[in-house]
């Protein structure tokens, strides 16, 4: 069994592959043999120290795999279940690990574990945006910044399935074709065009009810 550990903050060179042994899972934990892990931008913040962690530490917040052992208090999972998770405690960069069941979900048999490992963090983010932050309605025109990114790819398909017309922004012309395949009706290269003016043009001066911005100041 192996895991990536960080003994100090820095660039990719601080990631160390270590041999590990895993104890029996605690009362409400299961042992997971990972089949796929998700890589997320926040991992670089943990590695660099921008988001400080107590060192040494594992890294990675998203993975999918098979349960190989269960704790004494576990009721809703069994050995052999396909599962995935996103969130603390960190340590997804590993072949095996113990993980608490309160953040664990079962993966349906018809969903590949590699797909599940890519969807948890970004999929939950998309759900939160479309159903909690601003619940959209069919027929609305909405805007998503960074349409070609990981969340953007899921967001475009999800919003389209809800009946929305979607405007997306990207930073390069190359990303326009990529984003188009994920359901966006209009795409704007914000480095070439003023996206606020373009939105008014697309909506015939009406504007839009919501803008989802995961980019920030820039």
PDB file of C-alpha atoms in Angstrom:
ATOM      1  CA  UNK A   1       0.000   0.000   0.000  1.00  0.00           C
ATOM      2  CA  UNK A   2       1.244   3.450  -0.897  1.00  0.00           C
ATOM      3  CA  UNK A   3       0.312   7.064  -0.251  1.00  0.00           C
ATOM      4  CA  UNK A   4       1.588  10.515  -1.150  1.00  0.00           C
ATOM      5  CA  UNK A   5       2.755  12.442   1.918  1.00  0.00           C
ATOM      6  CA  UNK A   6       3.907  16.047   2.371  1.00  0.00           C
ATOM      7  CA  UNK A   7       6.560  16.798   4.966  1.00  0.00           C
ATOM      8  CA  UNK A   8       6.998  20.447   3.931  1.00  0.00           C
ATOM      9  CA  UNK A   9       5.244  22.948   1.685  1.00  0.00           C
ATOM     10  CA  UNK A  10       6.415  23.768  -1.818  1.00  0.00           C
ATOM     11  CA  UNK A  11       6.126  22.723  -5.455  1.00  0.00           C
ATOM     12  CA  UNK A  12       5.423  19.240  -6.844  1.00  0.00           C
ATOM     13  CA  UNK A  13       8.844  18.097  -5.616  1.00  0.00           C
ATOM     14  CA  UNK A  14       7.561  17.987  -2.000  1.00  0.00           C
ATOM     15  CA  UNK A  15       5.136  15.165  -2.840  1.00  0.00           C
ATOM     16  CA  UNK A  16       6.694  11.948  -1.488  1.00  0.00           C
ATOM     17  CA  UNK A  17       5.485   8.433  -2.274  1.00  0.00           C
ATOM     18  CA  UNK A  18       5.566   6.396   0.941  1.00  0.00           C
ATOM     19  CA  UNK A  19       4.878   2.776   1.853  1.00  0.00           C
ATOM     20  CA  UNK A  20       2.021   2.692   4.384  1.00  0.00           C
ATOM     21  CA  UNK A  21       0.211   0.227   6.588  1.00  0.00           C
ATOM     22  CA  UNK A  22      -3.448   0.710   7.464  1.00  0.00           C
ATOM     23  CA  UNK A  23      -4.976  -0.199  10.791  1.00  0.00           C
ATOM     24  CA  UNK A  24      -8.462  -1.650  11.075  1.00  0.00           C
ATOM     25  CA  UNK A  25     -11.110   1.014  10.436  1.00  0.00           C
ATOM     26  CA  UNK A  26     -12.605   2.788  13.445  1.00  0.00           C
ATOM     27  CA  UNK A  27     -16.226   2.264  14.483  1.00  0.00           C
ATOM     28  CA  UNK A  28     -17.785   4.437  11.753  1.00  0.00           C
ATOM     29  CA  UNK A  29     -15.080   4.120   9.096  1.00  0.00           C
ATOM     30  CA  UNK A  30     -14.473   1.827   6.145  1.00  0.00           C
ATOM     31  CA  UNK A  31     -11.263   0.834   4.395  1.00  0.00           C
ATOM     32  CA  UNK A  32     -11.307   1.742   0.700  1.00  0.00           C
ATOM     33  CA  UNK A  33      -9.112   0.366  -2.058  1.00  0.00           C
ATOM     34  CA  UNK A  34      -8.937   3.295  -4.460  1.00  0.00           C
ATOM     35  CA  UNK A  35      -9.553   2.655  -8.146  1.00  0.00           C
ATOM     36  CA  UNK A  36      -9.382   6.319  -9.210  1.00  0.00           C
ATOM     37  CA  UNK A  37      -8.691   9.658  -7.553  1.00  0.00           C
ATOM     38  CA  UNK A  38      -9.732  13.166  -8.489  1.00  0.00           C
ATOM     39  CA  UNK A  39      -7.187  15.943  -8.925  1.00  0.00           C
ATOM     40  CA  UNK A  40      -8.397  19.418  -7.995  1.00  0.00           C
ATOM     41  CA  UNK A  41      -6.841  22.861  -8.055  1.00  0.00           C
ATOM     42  CA  UNK A  42      -7.267  23.174  -4.291  1.00  0.00           C
ATOM     43  CA  UNK A  43      -4.704  20.368  -3.954  1.00  0.00           C
ATOM     44  CA  UNK A  44      -2.026  22.832  -5.096  1.00  0.00           C
ATOM     45  CA  UNK A  45      -3.083  25.231  -2.322  1.00  0.00           C
ATOM     46  CA  UNK A  46      -2.687  22.472   0.259  1.00  0.00           C
ATOM     47  CA  UNK A  47       0.678  21.486  -1.187  1.00  0.00           C
ATOM     48  CA  UNK A  48       2.060  25.029  -1.394  1.00  0.00           C
ATOM     49  CA  UNK A  49       0.845  26.098   2.051  1.00  0.00           C
ATOM     50  CA  UNK A  50      -1.531  28.774   0.739  1.00  0.00           C
ATOM     51  CA  UNK A  51      -4.154  26.846   2.711  1.00  0.00           C
ATOM     52  CA  UNK A  52      -2.061  25.799   5.750  1.00  0.00           C
ATOM     53  CA  UNK A  53      -2.230  22.193   6.919  1.00  0.00           C
ATOM     54  CA  UNK A  54      -0.636  20.560   9.928  1.00  0.00           C
ATOM     55  CA  UNK A  55       2.445  18.730   8.591  1.00  0.00           C
ATOM     56  CA  UNK A  56       3.195  15.995   7.795  1.00  0.00           C
ATOM     57  CA  UNK A  57      -0.036  15.338   5.925  1.00  0.00           C
ATOM     58  CA  UNK A  58      -1.643  13.358   3.169  1.00  0.00           C
ATOM     59  CA  UNK A  59      -3.198  15.183   0.245  1.00  0.00           C
ATOM     60  CA  UNK A  60      -6.205  14.850  -2.035  1.00  0.00           C
ATOM     61  CA  UNK A  61      -9.899  15.219  -1.247  1.00  0.00           C
ATOM     62  CA  UNK A  62     -11.658  13.116  -3.886  1.00  0.00           C
ATOM     63  CA  UNK A  63     -11.605   9.445  -4.870  1.00  0.00           C
ATOM     64  CA  UNK A  64     -13.622   6.356  -5.726  1.00  0.00           C
ATOM     65  CA  UNK A  65     -13.010   2.712  -4.963  1.00  0.00           C
ATOM     66  CA  UNK A  66     -14.133  -0.543  -3.362  1.00  0.00           C
ATOM     67  CA  UNK A  67     -14.751  -1.147   0.353  1.00  0.00           C
ATOM     68  CA  UNK A  68     -12.469  -3.893   1.682  1.00  0.00           C
ATOM     69  CA  UNK A  69     -13.250  -3.646   5.418  1.00  0.00           C
ATOM     70  CA  UNK A  70     -15.863  -1.968   7.644  1.00  0.00           C
ATOM     71  CA  UNK A  71     -15.872  -0.655  11.192  1.00  0.00           C
ATOM     72  CA  UNK A  72     -17.998  -2.194  13.925  1.00  0.00           C
ATOM     73  CA  UNK A  73     -20.647   0.543  13.841  1.00  0.00           C
ATOM     74  CA  UNK A  74     -21.110   0.711  10.069  1.00  0.00           C
ATOM     75  CA  UNK A  75     -24.658  -0.173   9.007  1.00  0.00           C
ATOM     76  CA  UNK A  76     -25.245   1.232   5.514  1.00  0.00           C
ATOM     77  CA  UNK A  77     -22.145  -0.071   3.724  1.00  0.00           C
ATOM     78  CA  UNK A  78     -20.651  -3.510   3.209  1.00  0.00           C
ATOM     79  CA  UNK A  79     -17.454  -5.049   1.883  1.00  0.00           C
ATOM     80  CA  UNK A  80     -17.487  -4.931  -1.920  1.00  0.00           C
ATOM     81  CA  UNK A  81     -19.553  -1.730  -2.232  1.00  0.00           C
ATOM     82  CA  UNK A  82     -18.453   0.767  -4.881  1.00  0.00           C
ATOM     83  CA  UNK A  83     -18.123   4.169  -3.171  1.00  0.00           C
ATOM     84  CA  UNK A  84     -16.847   7.681  -3.766  1.00  0.00           C
ATOM     85  CA  UNK A  85     -16.297  10.793  -1.681  1.00  0.00           C
ATOM     86  CA  UNK A  86     -15.175  14.398  -1.716  1.00  0.00           C
ATOM     87  CA  UNK A  87     -13.947  16.368   1.280  1.00  0.00           C
ATOM     88  CA  UNK A  88     -11.950  16.071   4.468  1.00  0.00           C
ATOM     89  CA  UNK A  89     -10.133  14.231   5.868  1.00  0.00           C
ATOM     90  CA  UNK A  90      -7.496  14.623   3.154  1.00  0.00           C
ATOM     91  CA  UNK A  91      -5.562  11.624   1.904  1.00  0.00           C
ATOM     92  CA  UNK A  92      -7.058  10.581  -1.449  1.00  0.00           C
ATOM     93  CA  UNK A  93      -3.625  10.381  -3.091  1.00  0.00           C
ATOM     94  CA  UNK A  94      -3.218   6.783  -1.920  1.00  0.00           C
ATOM     95  CA  UNK A  95      -3.880   3.205  -2.940  1.00  0.00           C
ATOM     96  CA  UNK A  96      -5.856   2.460   0.242  1.00  0.00           C
ATOM     97  CA  UNK A  97      -7.208   4.437   3.174  1.00  0.00           C
ATOM     98  CA  UNK A  98      -9.719   4.507   6.033  1.00  0.00           C
ATOM     99  CA  UNK A  99     -12.537   7.006   5.565  1.00  0.00           C
ATOM    100  CA  UNK A 100     -15.588   8.019   7.672  1.00  0.00           C
ATOM    101  CA  UNK A 101     -18.950   6.928   6.286  1.00  0.00           C
ATOM    102  CA  UNK A 102     -20.725  10.258   6.906  1.00  0.00           C
ATOM    103  CA  UNK A 103     -19.205  11.732   3.699  1.00  0.00           C
ATOM    104  CA  UNK A 104     -19.342   8.537   1.655  1.00  0.00           C
ATOM    105  CA  UNK A 105     -21.782   7.758  -1.179  1.00  0.00           C
ATOM    106  CA  UNK A 106     -22.506   4.517  -3.000  1.00  0.00           C
ATOM    107  CA  UNK A 107     -21.728   4.472  -6.712  1.00  0.00           C
ATOM    108  CA  UNK A 108     -24.374   2.789  -8.904  1.00  0.00           C
ATOM    109  CA  UNK A 109     -23.121  -0.265 -10.784  1.00  0.00           C
ATOM    110  CA  UNK A 110     -23.664   1.385 -14.165  1.00  0.00           C
ATOM    111  CA  UNK A 111     -21.285   4.275 -13.330  1.00  0.00           C
ATOM    112  CA  UNK A 112     -17.564   3.745 -13.822  1.00  0.00           C
ATOM    113  CA  UNK A 113     -15.405   4.535 -10.798  1.00  0.00           C
ATOM    114  CA  UNK A 114     -13.135   6.756 -12.897  1.00  0.00           C
ATOM    115  CA  UNK A 115     -16.179   8.833 -13.826  1.00  0.00           C
ATOM    116  CA  UNK A 116     -17.339   8.927 -10.200  1.00  0.00           C
ATOM    117  CA  UNK A 117     -13.932  10.182  -9.051  1.00  0.00           C
ATOM    118  CA  UNK A 118     -14.112  13.130 -11.461  1.00  0.00           C
ATOM    119  CA  UNK A 119     -17.655  14.149 -10.553  1.00  0.00           C
ATOM    120  CA  UNK A 120     -17.848  14.480  -6.792  1.00  0.00           C
ATOM    121  CA  UNK A 121     -16.218  17.849  -6.072  1.00  0.00           C
ATOM    122  CA  UNK A 122     -17.165  19.520  -9.337  1.00  0.00           C
ATOM    123  CA  UNK A 123     -20.582  17.886  -9.516  1.00  0.00           C
ATOM    124  CA  UNK A 124     -21.506  18.890  -5.974  1.00  0.00           C
ATOM    125  CA  UNK A 125     -20.313  22.417  -6.758  1.00  0.00           C
ATOM    126  CA  UNK A 126     -22.527  22.504  -9.842  1.00  0.00           C
ATOM    127  CA  UNK A 127     -25.518  21.215  -7.876  1.00  0.00           C
ATOM    128  CA  UNK A 128     -24.985  23.898  -5.245  1.00  0.00           C
ATOM    129  CA  UNK A 129     -24.751  26.657  -7.862  1.00  0.00           C
ATOM    130  CA  UNK A 130     -27.801  25.663  -9.905  1.00  0.00           C
ATOM    131  CA  UNK A 131     -30.099  24.527  -7.091  1.00  0.00           C
ATOM    132  CA  UNK A 132     -28.996  26.411  -3.958  1.00  0.00           C
ATOM    133  CA  UNK A 133     -27.014  29.565  -4.741  1.00  0.00           C
ATOM    134  CA  UNK A 134     -29.469  30.739  -7.383  1.00  0.00           C
ATOM    135  CA  UNK A 135     -32.088  28.128  -8.365  1.00  0.00           C
ATOM    136  CA  UNK A 136     -32.525  28.518 -12.116  1.00  0.00           C
ATOM    137  CA  UNK A 137     -35.752  28.098 -14.059  1.00  0.00           C
ATOM    138  CA  UNK A 138     -36.269  26.628 -17.497  1.00  0.00           C
ATOM    139  CA  UNK A 139     -36.076  29.293 -20.189  1.00  0.00           C
ATOM    140  CA  UNK A 140     -33.730  31.609 -18.288  1.00  0.00           C
ATOM    141  CA  UNK A 141     -30.518  32.891 -19.845  1.00  0.00           C
ATOM    142  CA  UNK A 142     -27.570  32.573 -17.442  1.00  0.00           C
ATOM    143  CA  UNK A 143     -23.828  33.240 -17.556  1.00  0.00           C
ATOM    144  CA  UNK A 144     -20.962  31.025 -16.382  1.00  0.00           C
ATOM    145  CA  UNK A 145     -17.346  32.228 -16.311  1.00  0.00           C
ATOM    146  CA  UNK A 146     -14.564  29.736 -17.202  1.00  0.00           C
ATOM    147  CA  UNK A 147     -16.890  27.580 -19.282  1.00  0.00           C
ATOM    148  CA  UNK A 148     -14.146  25.211 -20.470  1.00  0.00           C
ATOM    149  CA  UNK A 149     -12.934  24.370 -16.963  1.00  0.00           C
ATOM    150  CA  UNK A 150     -13.802  21.301 -14.897  1.00  0.00           C
ATOM    151  CA  UNK A 151     -16.884  22.771 -13.222  1.00  0.00           C
ATOM    152  CA  UNK A 152     -17.801  24.602 -16.421  1.00  0.00           C
ATOM    153  CA  UNK A 153     -18.000  21.400 -18.423  1.00  0.00           C
ATOM    154  CA  UNK A 154     -20.441  19.837 -15.955  1.00  0.00           C
ATOM    155  CA  UNK A 155     -22.320  23.102 -15.432  1.00  0.00           C
ATOM    156  CA  UNK A 156     -23.048  23.521 -19.150  1.00  0.00           C
ATOM    157  CA  UNK A 157     -24.561  20.061 -19.505  1.00  0.00           C
ATOM    158  CA  UNK A 158     -26.534  20.319 -16.255  1.00  0.00           C
ATOM    159  CA  UNK A 159     -27.944  23.777 -16.979  1.00  0.00           C
ATOM    160  CA  UNK A 160     -28.918  22.691 -20.497  1.00  0.00           C
ATOM    161  CA  UNK A 161     -30.793  19.698 -19.050  1.00  0.00           C
ATOM    162  CA  UNK A 162     -32.762  22.163 -16.892  1.00  0.00           C
ATOM    163  CA  UNK A 163     -33.843  24.114 -19.973  1.00  0.00           C
ATOM    164  CA  UNK A 164     -31.548  27.129 -19.623  1.00  0.00           C
ATOM    165  CA  UNK A 165     -29.893  29.129 -22.369  1.00  0.00           C
ATOM    166  CA  UNK A 166     -26.256  29.418 -21.332  1.00  0.00           C
ATOM    167  CA  UNK A 167     -23.659  32.069 -22.082  1.00  0.00           C
ATOM    168  CA  UNK A 168     -20.109  31.048 -21.248  1.00  0.00           C
ATOM    169  CA  UNK A 169     -16.859  32.982 -21.113  1.00  0.00           C
ATOM    170  CA  UNK A 170     -13.410  31.567 -21.886  1.00  0.00           C
ATOM    171  CA  UNK A 171      -9.896  32.992 -22.073  1.00  0.00           C
ATOM    172  CA  UNK A 172      -8.783  31.657 -25.465  1.00  0.00           C
ATOM    173  CA  UNK A 173     -10.346  30.900 -28.846  1.00  0.00           C
ATOM    174  CA  UNK A 174      -9.169  27.285 -28.523  1.00  0.00           C
ATOM    175  CA  UNK A 175     -11.447  26.817 -25.525  1.00  0.00           C
ATOM    176  CA  UNK A 176     -14.525  27.988 -27.431  1.00  0.00           C
ATOM    177  CA  UNK A 177     -14.924  24.749 -29.396  1.00  0.00           C
ATOM    178  CA  UNK A 178     -14.295  22.693 -26.273  1.00  0.00           C
ATOM    179  CA  UNK A 179     -16.949  24.527 -24.277  1.00  0.00           C
ATOM    180  CA  UNK A 180     -19.422  24.395 -27.169  1.00  0.00           C
ATOM    181  CA  UNK A 181     -19.588  20.623 -26.882  1.00  0.00           C
ATOM    182  CA  UNK A 182     -20.806  20.931 -23.280  1.00  0.00           C
ATOM    183  CA  UNK A 183     -24.063  22.717 -24.018  1.00  0.00           C
ATOM    184  CA  UNK A 184     -23.218  26.423 -24.131  1.00  0.00           C
ATOM    185  CA  UNK A 185     -25.371  28.447 -26.525  1.00  0.00           C
ATOM    186  CA  UNK A 186     -23.063  31.458 -26.710  1.00  0.00           C
ATOM    187  CA  UNK A 187     -19.354  31.745 -25.927  1.00  0.00           C
ATOM    188  CA  UNK A 188     -17.322  34.899 -25.367  1.00  0.00           C
ATOM    189  CA  UNK A 189     -13.531  35.210 -25.290  1.00  0.00           C
ATOM    190  CA  UNK A 190     -13.245  37.765 -22.476  1.00  0.00           C
ATOM    191  CA  UNK A 191      -9.706  38.664 -23.579  1.00  0.00           C
ATOM    192  CA  UNK A 192     -11.031  39.833 -26.946  1.00  0.00           C
ATOM    193  CA  UNK A 193     -14.530  41.119 -26.221  1.00  0.00           C
ATOM    194  CA  UNK A 194     -16.256  43.046 -23.446  1.00  0.00           C
ATOM    195  CA  UNK A 195     -18.437  40.264 -22.070  1.00  0.00           C
ATOM    196  CA  UNK A 196     -20.933  42.594 -20.352  1.00  0.00           C
ATOM    197  CA  UNK A 197     -21.590  44.423 -23.632  1.00  0.00           C
ATOM    198  CA  UNK A 198     -21.829  41.125 -25.474  1.00  0.00           C
ATOM    199  CA  UNK A 199     -24.341  39.762 -22.957  1.00  0.00           C
ATOM    200  CA  UNK A 200     -26.587  42.780 -23.487  1.00  0.00           C
ATOM    201  CA  UNK A 201     -26.294  42.237 -27.237  1.00  0.00           C
ATOM    202  CA  UNK A 202     -27.197  38.539 -26.934  1.00  0.00           C
ATOM    203  CA  UNK A 203     -30.157  39.289 -24.650  1.00  0.00           C
ATOM    204  CA  UNK A 204     -31.340  42.297 -26.706  1.00  0.00           C
ATOM    205  CA  UNK A 205     -30.650  44.659 -23.835  1.00  0.00           C
ATOM    206  CA  UNK A 206     -32.540  42.697 -21.192  1.00  0.00           C
ATOM    207  CA  UNK A 207     -29.540  41.356 -19.261  1.00  0.00           C
ATOM    208  CA  UNK A 208     -29.584  38.170 -17.207  1.00  0.00           C
ATOM    209  CA  UNK A 209     -30.762  37.167 -13.719  1.00  0.00           C
ATOM    210  CA  UNK A 210     -27.527  35.506 -12.563  1.00  0.00           C
ATOM    211  CA  UNK A 211     -23.794  35.321 -13.247  1.00  0.00           C
ATOM    212  CA  UNK A 212     -21.799  32.420 -11.784  1.00  0.00           C
ATOM    213  CA  UNK A 213     -18.187  33.465 -11.246  1.00  0.00           C
ATOM    214  CA  UNK A 214     -15.595  30.990 -10.054  1.00  0.00           C
ATOM    215  CA  UNK A 215     -12.705  33.060 -11.402  1.00  0.00           C
ATOM    216  CA  UNK A 216     -12.726  36.094  -9.136  1.00  0.00           C
ATOM    217  CA  UNK A 217     -10.991  39.446  -9.489  1.00  0.00           C
ATOM    218  CA  UNK A 218      -9.205  38.801 -12.800  1.00  0.00           C
TER     219      UNK A 218
END
